XYZ file of C-alpha atoms in Angstrom:
677
model
C 33.232 84.077 59.980
C 33.542 80.748 61.803
C 30.293 79.330 63.118
C 29.602 76.124 65.048
C 26.961 73.895 63.449
C 25.226 71.216 65.587
C 26.036 67.613 64.577
C 28.736 68.759 62.194
C 31.603 67.177 64.068
C 33.459 70.500 64.646
C 33.676 74.018 63.257
C 32.437 74.972 59.811
C 33.453 78.089 57.850
C 30.582 80.397 56.969
C 31.601 82.708 54.093
C 28.608 84.997 54.450
C 29.390 88.569 55.502
C 28.254 89.199 59.047
C 25.564 91.852 59.429
C 25.795 94.571 62.001
C 23.024 94.489 64.519
C 20.906 97.594 64.965
C 21.845 99.455 68.054
C 25.256 98.523 69.295
C 24.951 100.326 72.571
C 24.389 98.872 75.950
C 20.674 98.655 75.325
C 21.008 96.410 72.278
C 19.616 92.873 72.539
C 22.116 90.068 72.909
C 21.696 87.010 70.614
C 20.085 83.983 72.303
C 22.483 81.352 73.649
C 23.294 78.421 71.425
C 21.201 75.334 72.114
C 24.379 73.262 72.182
C 27.761 73.417 73.845
C 30.781 73.692 71.503
C 33.368 70.908 71.811
C 37.012 71.615 71.121
C 38.002 67.974 70.629
C 36.075 67.615 67.385
C 33.291 65.558 68.945
C 29.649 66.379 68.225
C 28.231 69.191 70.390
C 26.256 68.162 73.459
C 22.669 69.318 73.452
C 21.410 71.344 76.406
C 18.294 69.554 77.586
C 16.328 69.457 80.768
C 17.376 66.715 83.147
C 14.882 63.866 83.376
C 14.190 61.767 86.451
C 16.255 58.609 86.365
C 14.850 55.181 87.231
C 18.063 53.861 88.709
C 21.814 53.838 88.681
C 23.847 54.554 85.546
C 24.015 51.880 82.862
C 27.131 49.873 82.055
C 26.708 51.158 78.487
C 29.222 53.974 78.197
C 27.335 55.531 75.304
C 23.998 55.436 77.041
C 25.077 56.600 80.494
C 22.593 59.149 81.692
C 24.301 62.171 83.063
C 22.197 64.892 84.561
C 21.984 66.836 81.290
C 21.336 63.982 78.843
C 18.019 62.662 77.513
C 16.401 59.462 78.775
C 17.462 56.192 77.120
C 15.262 53.107 77.165
C 16.201 50.018 79.131
C 16.967 47.879 76.079
C 19.648 50.344 74.937
C 21.079 51.212 78.349
C 21.613 47.574 79.249
C 22.911 46.429 75.867
C 25.893 44.059 76.336
C 29.257 45.804 75.966
C 31.608 42.845 76.472
C 31.636 39.208 75.435
C 30.974 38.284 79.062
C 27.739 40.303 79.067
C 26.099 38.361 76.207
C 23.386 36.026 77.564
C 22.587 32.641 76.096
C 25.070 32.615 73.198
C 28.082 30.943 74.777
C 28.961 28.940 71.676
C 29.233 32.097 69.540
C 31.246 33.949 72.171
C 33.671 31.038 72.491
C 34.211 30.796 68.723
C 34.811 34.527 68.209
C 37.179 34.827 71.147
C 39.197 31.852 69.929
C 39.353 33.339 66.437
C 40.790 36.573 67.848
C 43.241 34.823 70.145
C 44.482 32.432 67.428
C 44.542 35.124 64.734
C 42.013 33.234 62.588
C 39.517 36.005 61.925
C 37.604 35.275 58.719
C 36.609 37.844 56.130
C 32.824 37.361 56.582
C 30.480 36.198 59.345
C 26.753 35.497 59.275
C 24.712 35.813 62.476
C 21.272 34.208 62.175
C 18.545 33.967 64.772
C 15.224 35.329 65.889
C 14.736 38.903 67.015
C 16.310 40.216 70.190
C 18.867 37.469 70.832
C 22.031 39.603 70.524
C 23.078 39.646 66.859
C 23.727 43.405 66.620
C 25.279 43.530 70.088
C 27.630 40.679 69.196
C 28.637 42.406 65.961
C 29.486 45.645 67.809
C 31.465 43.824 70.502
C 33.370 41.940 67.794
C 34.115 45.229 66.004
C 35.369 46.797 69.251
C 37.554 43.782 69.891
C 39.166 44.186 66.451
C 39.579 47.988 66.469
C 40.171 48.800 70.135
C 42.875 51.432 70.504
C 44.288 49.751 73.601
C 45.828 46.498 72.509
C 43.419 45.398 69.780
C 42.706 42.950 68.369
C 41.841 41.738 71.848
C 39.276 39.530 73.542
C 38.547 42.244 76.108
C 37.937 45.676 74.523
C 38.412 48.544 76.937
C 35.074 50.327 76.283
C 36.845 53.552 77.235
C 38.743 54.677 74.146
C 37.057 56.885 71.594
C 36.791 54.041 69.056
C 35.006 51.723 71.493
C 32.621 54.474 72.579
C 31.712 55.414 69.018
C 31.240 51.789 67.934
C 28.901 51.251 70.911
C 26.655 54.072 69.637
C 26.949 53.113 65.965
C 28.755 56.350 65.030
C 32.249 55.135 64.175
C 33.409 56.048 60.688
C 35.209 52.733 60.135
C 32.321 50.514 61.296
C 29.558 51.070 58.751
C 26.128 49.761 59.784
C 23.798 49.272 56.814
C 20.086 48.457 56.829
C 19.591 45.761 54.221
C 15.884 46.462 53.889
C 16.356 50.045 52.623
C 19.701 49.542 50.822
C 18.927 46.393 48.891
C 19.776 47.372 45.333
C 22.774 47.031 43.076
C 23.610 50.745 43.437
C 24.057 50.344 47.189
C 26.370 47.380 46.682
C 28.347 49.337 44.086
C 28.917 52.127 46.609
C 29.931 49.551 49.200
C 32.519 48.056 46.823
C 33.968 51.494 46.065
C 34.257 52.311 49.769
C 35.807 48.933 50.548
C 38.775 49.794 48.374
C 39.687 52.775 50.594
C 41.761 52.370 53.715
C 40.080 52.895 57.119
C 40.362 56.420 58.475
C 41.830 55.662 61.894
C 41.241 51.999 62.774
C 42.829 48.722 61.770
C 39.796 47.333 59.955
C 36.902 48.741 58.007
C 33.932 46.619 59.090
C 30.649 46.472 57.190
C 27.669 45.329 59.248
C 24.550 44.613 57.127
C 21.416 43.964 59.159
C 18.541 41.974 57.628
C 20.833 40.940 54.804
C 18.223 38.557 53.404
C 16.339 41.619 52.129
C 18.981 42.254 49.459
C 17.884 41.573 45.915
C 19.301 38.718 43.875
C 21.250 41.155 41.714
C 22.716 42.820 44.796
C 23.847 39.460 46.172
C 25.472 38.597 42.865
C 27.241 41.964 42.751
C 28.619 41.356 46.243
C 30.017 37.877 45.623
C 33.472 38.801 44.306
C 34.171 41.372 47.019
C 32.853 39.001 49.658
C 35.104 36.176 48.556
C 38.307 38.213 48.125
C 37.973 41.467 50.052
C 40.914 43.771 50.820
C 42.904 42.755 53.870
C 41.506 45.651 55.897
C 37.816 44.816 55.249
C 35.582 42.517 57.316
C 31.898 41.728 56.734
C 29.340 40.857 59.398
C 25.818 39.963 58.250
C 22.714 39.504 60.436
C 19.440 37.916 59.410
C 16.306 36.374 60.853
C 15.657 34.262 57.736
C 18.847 32.536 56.590
C 16.879 30.330 54.220
C 16.403 33.343 51.932
C 20.134 33.926 51.493
C 21.665 32.356 48.350
C 23.898 29.385 48.939
C 26.695 31.187 47.073
C 26.741 33.776 49.868
C 26.422 31.232 52.668
C 29.419 29.298 51.373
C 31.603 32.420 51.706
C 30.652 33.118 55.343
C 31.136 31.538 58.722
C 27.617 31.020 59.994
C 26.614 31.214 63.656
C 23.047 30.393 64.694
C 21.859 32.358 67.724
C 19.556 30.311 69.928
C 16.530 31.582 71.779
C 17.313 32.613 75.339
C 15.916 30.392 78.076
C 13.264 31.735 80.467
C 15.473 31.356 83.547
C 18.285 33.383 81.988
C 15.846 36.092 80.973
C 14.441 36.177 84.507
C 17.925 36.515 85.990
C 18.769 39.388 83.643
C 15.474 41.182 84.369
C 16.059 40.764 88.110
C 19.467 42.400 87.724
C 17.950 45.312 85.810
C 15.202 45.803 88.401
C 17.802 45.778 91.166
C 19.878 48.453 89.421
C 16.745 50.492 88.674
C 15.701 50.357 92.328
C 12.410 48.523 91.691
C 11.233 45.505 93.674
C 9.921 42.696 91.472
C 8.486 39.281 92.318
C 10.218 36.448 90.516
C 6.818 35.088 89.488
C 6.082 38.387 87.740
C 9.396 38.220 85.886
C 8.566 34.651 84.841
C 5.379 35.929 83.206
C 7.377 38.579 81.336
C 9.962 36.016 80.205
C 7.265 33.657 78.961
C 5.665 36.509 77.040
C 9.036 37.404 75.442
C 9.339 33.929 73.869
C 13.130 33.740 74.014
C 13.858 37.355 73.020
C 15.842 39.423 75.511
C 14.964 42.683 73.800
C 11.252 41.866 73.930
C 11.565 41.090 77.632
C 13.374 44.368 78.293
C 10.775 46.306 76.304
C 7.981 44.707 78.320
C 9.847 45.531 81.532
C 10.184 49.133 80.319
C 6.414 49.265 79.855
C 5.823 47.901 83.340
C 8.286 50.318 84.928
C 6.642 53.225 83.119
C 3.243 52.283 84.555
C 4.414 53.272 88.042
C 4.200 51.453 91.340
C 6.730 50.464 93.940
C 6.503 46.696 93.432
C 6.114 44.532 90.352
C 3.705 41.628 90.968
C 2.241 38.942 88.728
C -1.261 40.410 88.964
C 0.041 43.778 87.878
C 1.869 42.198 84.935
C -1.318 40.462 83.810
C -3.282 43.683 84.160
C -0.825 45.966 82.358
C 0.022 43.558 79.538
C -3.551 42.296 79.147
C -2.744 38.577 79.333
C -4.611 35.747 81.012
C -3.606 34.842 84.549
C -2.070 31.444 85.201
C -4.806 30.365 87.606
C -7.452 31.320 85.065
C -5.781 29.219 82.364
C -5.409 26.238 84.703
C -9.086 26.522 85.672
C -9.916 26.463 81.961
C -7.880 23.285 81.449
C -9.603 21.719 84.467
C -12.975 22.433 82.860
C -11.809 20.851 79.599
C -10.553 17.778 81.462
C -13.951 17.510 83.166
C -15.589 17.718 79.700
C -17.524 20.742 80.910
C -17.800 22.930 77.829
C -20.208 25.337 79.535
C -17.803 26.219 82.338
C -14.939 26.571 79.824
C -16.939 29.122 77.825
C -17.837 31.001 81.003
C -14.172 31.271 81.978
C -13.339 32.553 78.503
C -16.115 35.133 78.750
C -14.830 36.405 82.108
C -11.338 36.731 80.685
C -12.615 38.743 77.725
C -14.597 41.000 80.068
C -11.371 41.685 81.975
C -9.684 42.893 78.803
C -7.864 39.685 77.820
C -7.898 38.829 74.132
C -9.229 35.366 73.175
C -5.999 34.805 71.251
C -3.973 35.265 74.440
C -6.177 32.770 76.271
C -5.630 30.250 73.472
C -1.863 30.780 73.412
C -1.589 30.409 77.183
C -3.669 27.224 77.058
C -1.334 25.758 74.438
C 1.720 26.625 76.536
C 0.334 25.025 79.708
C -0.980 22.023 77.783
C 2.563 21.488 76.523
C 3.712 21.070 80.126
C 0.870 18.602 80.723
C 2.005 16.676 77.648
C 5.584 16.495 78.925
C 4.506 15.084 82.298
C 2.077 12.613 80.706
C 4.839 11.355 78.417
C 7.162 10.872 81.388
C 9.864 13.223 80.080
C 12.237 14.787 82.581
C 12.434 18.241 80.971
C 11.766 21.637 82.542
C 8.360 23.251 82.234
C 8.086 26.284 79.975
C 4.875 27.852 81.289
C 4.118 26.391 84.727
C 5.871 27.745 87.800
C 7.222 25.389 90.477
C 4.152 26.001 92.634
C 1.831 25.019 89.772
C 3.463 21.698 88.978
C 1.027 19.758 91.165
C -1.972 21.029 89.191
C -0.204 20.186 85.941
C 0.510 16.656 87.195
C -3.155 16.245 88.198
C -4.230 17.173 84.660
C -1.760 14.650 83.233
C -3.327 11.925 85.389
C -6.874 12.776 84.326
C -6.099 12.848 80.605
C -4.522 10.050 78.633
C -1.555 10.834 76.412
C -3.583 10.317 73.225
C -6.259 12.704 74.452
C -3.662 15.363 75.269
C -2.179 15.003 71.790
C -5.607 15.412 70.200
C -6.393 18.458 72.359
C -3.052 20.070 71.512
C -3.652 19.484 67.818
C -7.123 21.046 67.985
C -5.851 24.156 69.765
C -2.865 24.519 67.428
C -5.090 24.282 64.355
C -7.403 26.904 65.833
C -4.474 29.272 66.390
C -3.473 28.861 62.761
C -7.004 29.718 61.628
C -7.079 32.907 63.700
C -4.724 34.732 61.336
C -6.723 37.202 59.327
C -10.074 36.043 60.690
C -12.479 38.623 62.169
C -14.186 35.956 64.308
C -11.384 35.180 66.728
C -13.589 34.593 69.752
C -15.884 32.241 67.851
C -12.970 30.142 66.619
C -11.541 29.918 70.137
C -14.919 28.873 71.541
C -15.282 26.203 68.857
C -11.847 24.827 69.704
C -12.600 24.704 73.430
C -15.893 22.894 72.818
C -14.182 20.342 70.595
C -11.572 19.647 73.260
C -14.269 19.337 75.923
C -16.082 16.722 73.820
C -13.024 14.521 73.335
C -13.587 10.960 74.445
C -10.953 8.885 76.207
C -8.943 7.893 73.162
C -7.183 5.120 75.066
C -10.510 3.276 75.370
C -11.497 4.067 71.790
C -8.295 2.449 70.545
C -9.324 -0.754 72.246
C -12.773 -0.590 70.693
C -11.276 -0.066 67.239
C -9.051 -3.089 67.705
C -12.067 -5.185 68.581
C -14.078 -3.917 65.629
C -11.220 -4.800 63.280
C -11.002 -8.311 64.658
C -7.705 -7.821 66.516
C -6.998 -8.741 70.080
C -5.938 -5.524 71.892
C -2.648 -5.619 73.720
C -2.788 -6.091 77.434
C -1.027 -3.538 79.648
C 1.531 -6.156 80.607
C 2.716 -6.497 77.008
C 3.850 -2.868 76.724
C 2.145 -0.151 74.770
C 1.111 2.795 76.888
C 3.521 2.209 79.718
C 1.082 0.176 81.761
C -1.748 2.697 81.804
C -4.910 1.280 83.305
C -7.657 0.860 80.727
C -11.297 0.644 81.564
C -12.441 -2.595 79.975
C -15.630 -2.925 82.009
C -18.061 -2.027 79.205
C -16.200 -4.196 76.688
C -15.778 -7.591 78.220
C -16.757 -9.885 81.040
C -13.547 -11.854 81.279
C -14.313 -13.122 84.784
C -17.494 -14.879 83.596
C -17.270 -18.542 82.607
C -18.089 -19.384 79.001
C -21.544 -20.645 78.154
C -23.326 -21.395 74.892
C -26.134 -18.979 75.779
C -25.629 -15.971 73.453
C -26.231 -12.409 74.474
C -26.443 -9.258 72.401
C -23.720 -6.714 72.970
C -25.934 -3.592 72.931
C -27.604 -2.140 76.024
C -29.827 0.932 75.712
C -31.033 0.977 79.272
C -30.105 3.886 81.554
C -27.740 3.372 84.448
C -28.818 3.314 88.030
C -27.004 6.538 88.874
C -29.141 8.763 86.701
C -26.587 9.156 83.904
C -26.527 7.464 80.545
C -24.643 4.231 80.779
C -21.927 3.733 78.185
C -23.317 1.068 75.838
C -21.469 -2.122 75.128
C -20.380 -1.688 71.563
C -18.715 -5.016 71.056
C -17.429 -7.884 73.158
C -13.829 -9.079 73.297
C -14.563 -12.261 71.321
C -12.280 -12.640 68.368
C -13.702 -12.365 64.882
C -11.982 -15.647 64.135
C -14.744 -17.500 65.985
C -17.334 -16.199 63.553
C -15.093 -17.020 60.616
C -14.533 -20.528 61.972
C -18.268 -21.140 62.152
C -18.814 -19.840 58.630
C -16.005 -22.029 57.305
C -17.468 -25.023 59.147
C -20.845 -24.551 57.426
C -19.282 -24.452 53.942
C -19.016 -27.791 52.088
C -15.462 -28.965 52.225
C -13.759 -29.130 48.845
C -11.485 -31.984 47.935
C -7.916 -31.278 48.893
C -5.551 -33.265 46.741
C -2.138 -33.454 48.234
C 0.524 -31.449 46.488
C 4.136 -32.229 47.264
C 5.728 -29.447 49.239
C 8.772 -29.415 47.049
C 6.867 -29.138 43.726
C 7.804 -26.394 41.351
C 4.371 -24.659 41.244
C 4.232 -24.283 45.005
C 7.776 -22.969 45.172
C 6.979 -20.416 42.483
C 3.834 -19.385 44.367
C 5.814 -18.831 47.569
C 8.406 -16.794 45.695
C 5.686 -14.678 44.092
C 4.049 -14.168 47.503
C 7.376 -13.117 49.044
C 7.887 -10.629 46.206
C 4.445 -9.179 46.904
C 5.364 -8.815 50.568
C 8.616 -7.029 49.665
C 6.736 -4.568 47.453
C 3.698 -4.251 49.701
C 3.873 -0.471 49.673
C 3.951 -0.328 45.852
C 0.952 -2.647 45.563
C -0.852 -0.823 48.426
C -1.018 -4.013 50.470
C -1.238 -4.065 54.294
C 2.006 -3.465 56.148
C 1.962 -6.923 57.784
C 1.188 -8.795 54.573
C 4.359 -10.853 55.059
C 2.730 -12.478 58.104
C 0.613 -14.575 55.715
C 2.016 -17.332 53.465
C 0.396 -19.835 51.064
C 0.319 -23.381 52.403
C -0.993 -25.597 49.603
C -2.494 -25.630 46.132
C -5.915 -27.146 45.640
C -7.510 -28.087 42.354
C -8.663 -26.452 40.268
C -6.177 -23.587 40.791
C -7.065 -22.534 44.365
C -4.230 -21.363 46.630
C -5.003 -21.868 50.320
C -3.557 -19.285 52.720
C -3.908 -20.014 56.475
C -4.803 -17.001 58.618
C -4.036 -16.984 62.360
C -6.722 -15.375 64.544
C -4.597 -12.296 65.229
C -4.339 -11.488 61.500
C -7.963 -11.758 60.433
C -7.927 -8.066 59.681
C -5.268 -8.695 57.012
C -7.527 -11.227 55.328
C -10.419 -8.774 55.405
C -8.355 -6.082 53.686
C -6.864 -8.425 51.096
C -10.330 -9.652 50.120
C -11.163 -6.218 48.771
C -11.776 -6.547 44.990
C -8.862 -4.310 43.988
C -6.276 -5.997 46.214
C -7.563 -9.484 45.381
C -7.161 -8.756 41.674
C -3.551 -7.602 42.149
C -2.584 -10.615 44.253
C -4.190 -13.167 41.900
C -2.577 -11.498 38.884
C 0.895 -11.883 40.372
C 0.270 -15.476 41.438
C -1.114 -16.423 38.024
C 1.885 -14.916 36.292
C 4.243 -16.866 38.544
C 2.601 -20.271 38.017
C 1.716 -19.804 34.366
C -2.027 -20.429 34.671
C -4.998 -18.646 36.254
C -5.260 -19.191 39.988
C -7.233 -17.685 42.855
C -6.592 -17.722 46.576
C -8.733 -18.564 49.556
C -8.049 -17.575 53.168
C -8.408 -20.396 55.655
C -9.081 -18.767 58.998
C -7.997 -20.686 62.059
C -10.447 -20.971 64.922
C -9.413 -19.171 68.111
C -11.064 -21.602 70.517
C -13.736 -24.248 70.980
C -16.489 -21.751 71.811
C -18.918 -21.174 69.002
C -19.938 -17.712 67.976
C -22.352 -16.102 65.621
C -21.870 -13.274 63.166
C -24.562 -10.927 61.976
C -24.391 -9.642 58.416
C -25.342 -6.102 57.291
C -29.046 -5.416 57.552
C -29.620 -7.843 60.388
C -31.291 -6.971 63.669
C -27.925 -6.836 65.448
C -26.627 -4.336 62.882
C -29.651 -2.113 63.327
C -29.296 -2.304 67.099
C -25.666 -1.211 66.905
C -26.440 1.703 64.586
C -29.260 2.830 66.876
C -26.751 3.268 69.691
C -25.422 6.829 70.204
C -21.899 5.760 71.106
C -21.608 3.479 68.085
C -22.866 6.213 65.769
C -20.252 8.645 67.143
C -17.563 6.018 66.644
C -18.565 5.346 63.030
C -18.867 9.054 62.260
C -15.601 10.115 63.897
C -13.458 7.491 62.202
C -15.452 7.398 58.941
C -15.814 3.651 59.445
C -18.223 1.087 58.058
C -19.924 -1.499 60.241
C -19.281 -4.746 58.404
C -20.024 -7.437 60.976
C -21.334 -7.776 64.538
C -19.924 -10.674 66.539
C -21.790 -11.951 69.591
C -19.955 -14.104 72.098
C -21.832 -16.719 74.118
C -22.733 -15.780 77.667
C -22.818 -18.164 80.678
C -26.007 -19.865 81.663
C -28.164 -18.470 84.464
C -27.072 -21.211 86.836
C -23.389 -20.489 86.407
C -23.517 -16.691 86.410
C -22.485 -14.948 89.625
C -25.471 -13.509 91.383
C -28.006 -15.675 89.522
C -30.769 -17.114 91.545
C -32.875 -15.414 94.172
C -31.114 -12.099 93.933
C -30.602 -12.039 90.159
C -31.817 -9.137 88.085
C -34.949 -10.174 86.137
C -34.016 -7.702 83.364
C -30.925 -9.789 82.535
C -33.049 -12.963 82.319
C -35.473 -11.347 79.909
C -32.617 -10.044 77.760
C -31.023 -13.486 77.554
C -34.331 -15.075 76.675
C -34.853 -12.558 73.895
C -31.545 -13.574 72.314
């Protein structure tokens, strides 16, 4: 008896003896109809299923076209690219493969690498159709109508073998592959092996594949796909032509989703599709899967609010409000916005990720780069630009680093909301790092660069609490710490340090020291030349000796007796002298100098005075030191940068008669403060 078996590819002989049914008369029961329709062309039988409601017009995918009697196919499969022209975002790969076919330079092995959902499997199937098409192949334009093209599109062709590398990763699987590669293809020109996730193969399997991969039969082609090319041995990579698939841009994803919605008969706002594309992170398949979820949720129109609600992600306005609160240093309002988002079903992780994406656009605008935004829509660019104006570039970098570190700590942690709240509070407490940089320069004895000299592109810096440049100089000193509250009810930012150079204090200290005799040493003497050569060698190997980077800016000038090398220090490089006077660095420098001259020597820095004005320096433990450490702002500065307060310099203030506003209308508090000093 001949019986049709479903999925068998045709008729199968059944050698069992047929049994006679009881009751052969007209009243006997007829056997139930077969659940499939027999095919006389040898193709698999077509299942009889109930027709499902279609979302739109038929797909361009010939294998996934939904006739009235076929089952529903998801969007990602129905709209899979079927021609080279349909592939989105991989123009460089398409161009190379088409040229290889046209010039008859098809290699024996190809490696497609890239993240998920960027078209690796689709490209491999199109390439296989182009090689094995029955109508004029190899060709750049497969017909998609012949039986070979249709079967390759569904992954059912006998000469195009698709293998999952994760489940067939052993030597036995490779041995079977090698045995099959020796056989001629059944009906096509080439037998093509497509191994997905090839990096999952074991080391032994890779080694067993090397010989066949390097010298395969003329009818065999290999196409590998992987998301982690770094795990593939170099011996395999050297035998393949590698093509890296790039992530697909948001605009291209939006255009493709708009086309799908149009063919499915669904109206969609472009803003809503932008949200889907941003969520897909460069993966077309992820975007199509998200669109499938949105279409399945019902509704006549796809809006941004509906996308946020269905996918459970934070709305753009909510994220921008959160960044506004952080820019205002309002940690309380930031936590309230996070709490409302969580109450609406948004995960704290999604709020953090969206904040990082929008903060990236703020960073781009603050840096002055002319690159497209990844998260912000055209209508939101004004709010992004306002955030860039309120935050300095250094502050944005610090905020981005804090949020990125928090996202890394969320993996595997059960306290996701707490970690997100901690990160938001830390960002809200960030000071203006542009001003802090100026304070650090002053504390280290350096003159900060003016905006006119470059640096931050001419950003305006608030120097009001740091200096009184408009005031004329006067010998009357004034302490640089003010603990009094401001007139507006808020705490006034204390004056941590004035803009006077540390060289003034050094000049006064040097002036008080008894001057040592300075016998003249001829500039061309051998000892001095050897000292300069030894100093230059130290500067060349500054990194090896752990010396400051600008050590070469200093140079010995003369040799005093007994064995004292004098090194002049310009005012701008006093910080170099301070670092080199550390015991460890001083020992290294003196050791090299002594070895060069042949006798023990030591060096002394001679600091040059910056100007005629006298200044005073307070040593550790003095009243000025205690006053600085009692100040909240100074304590935060020392704690944040793990610094040590070594010296407090006080610059002289103008006399009462020469100060603007002195006299009848002068503030008596200022007079008392000056008198105290």
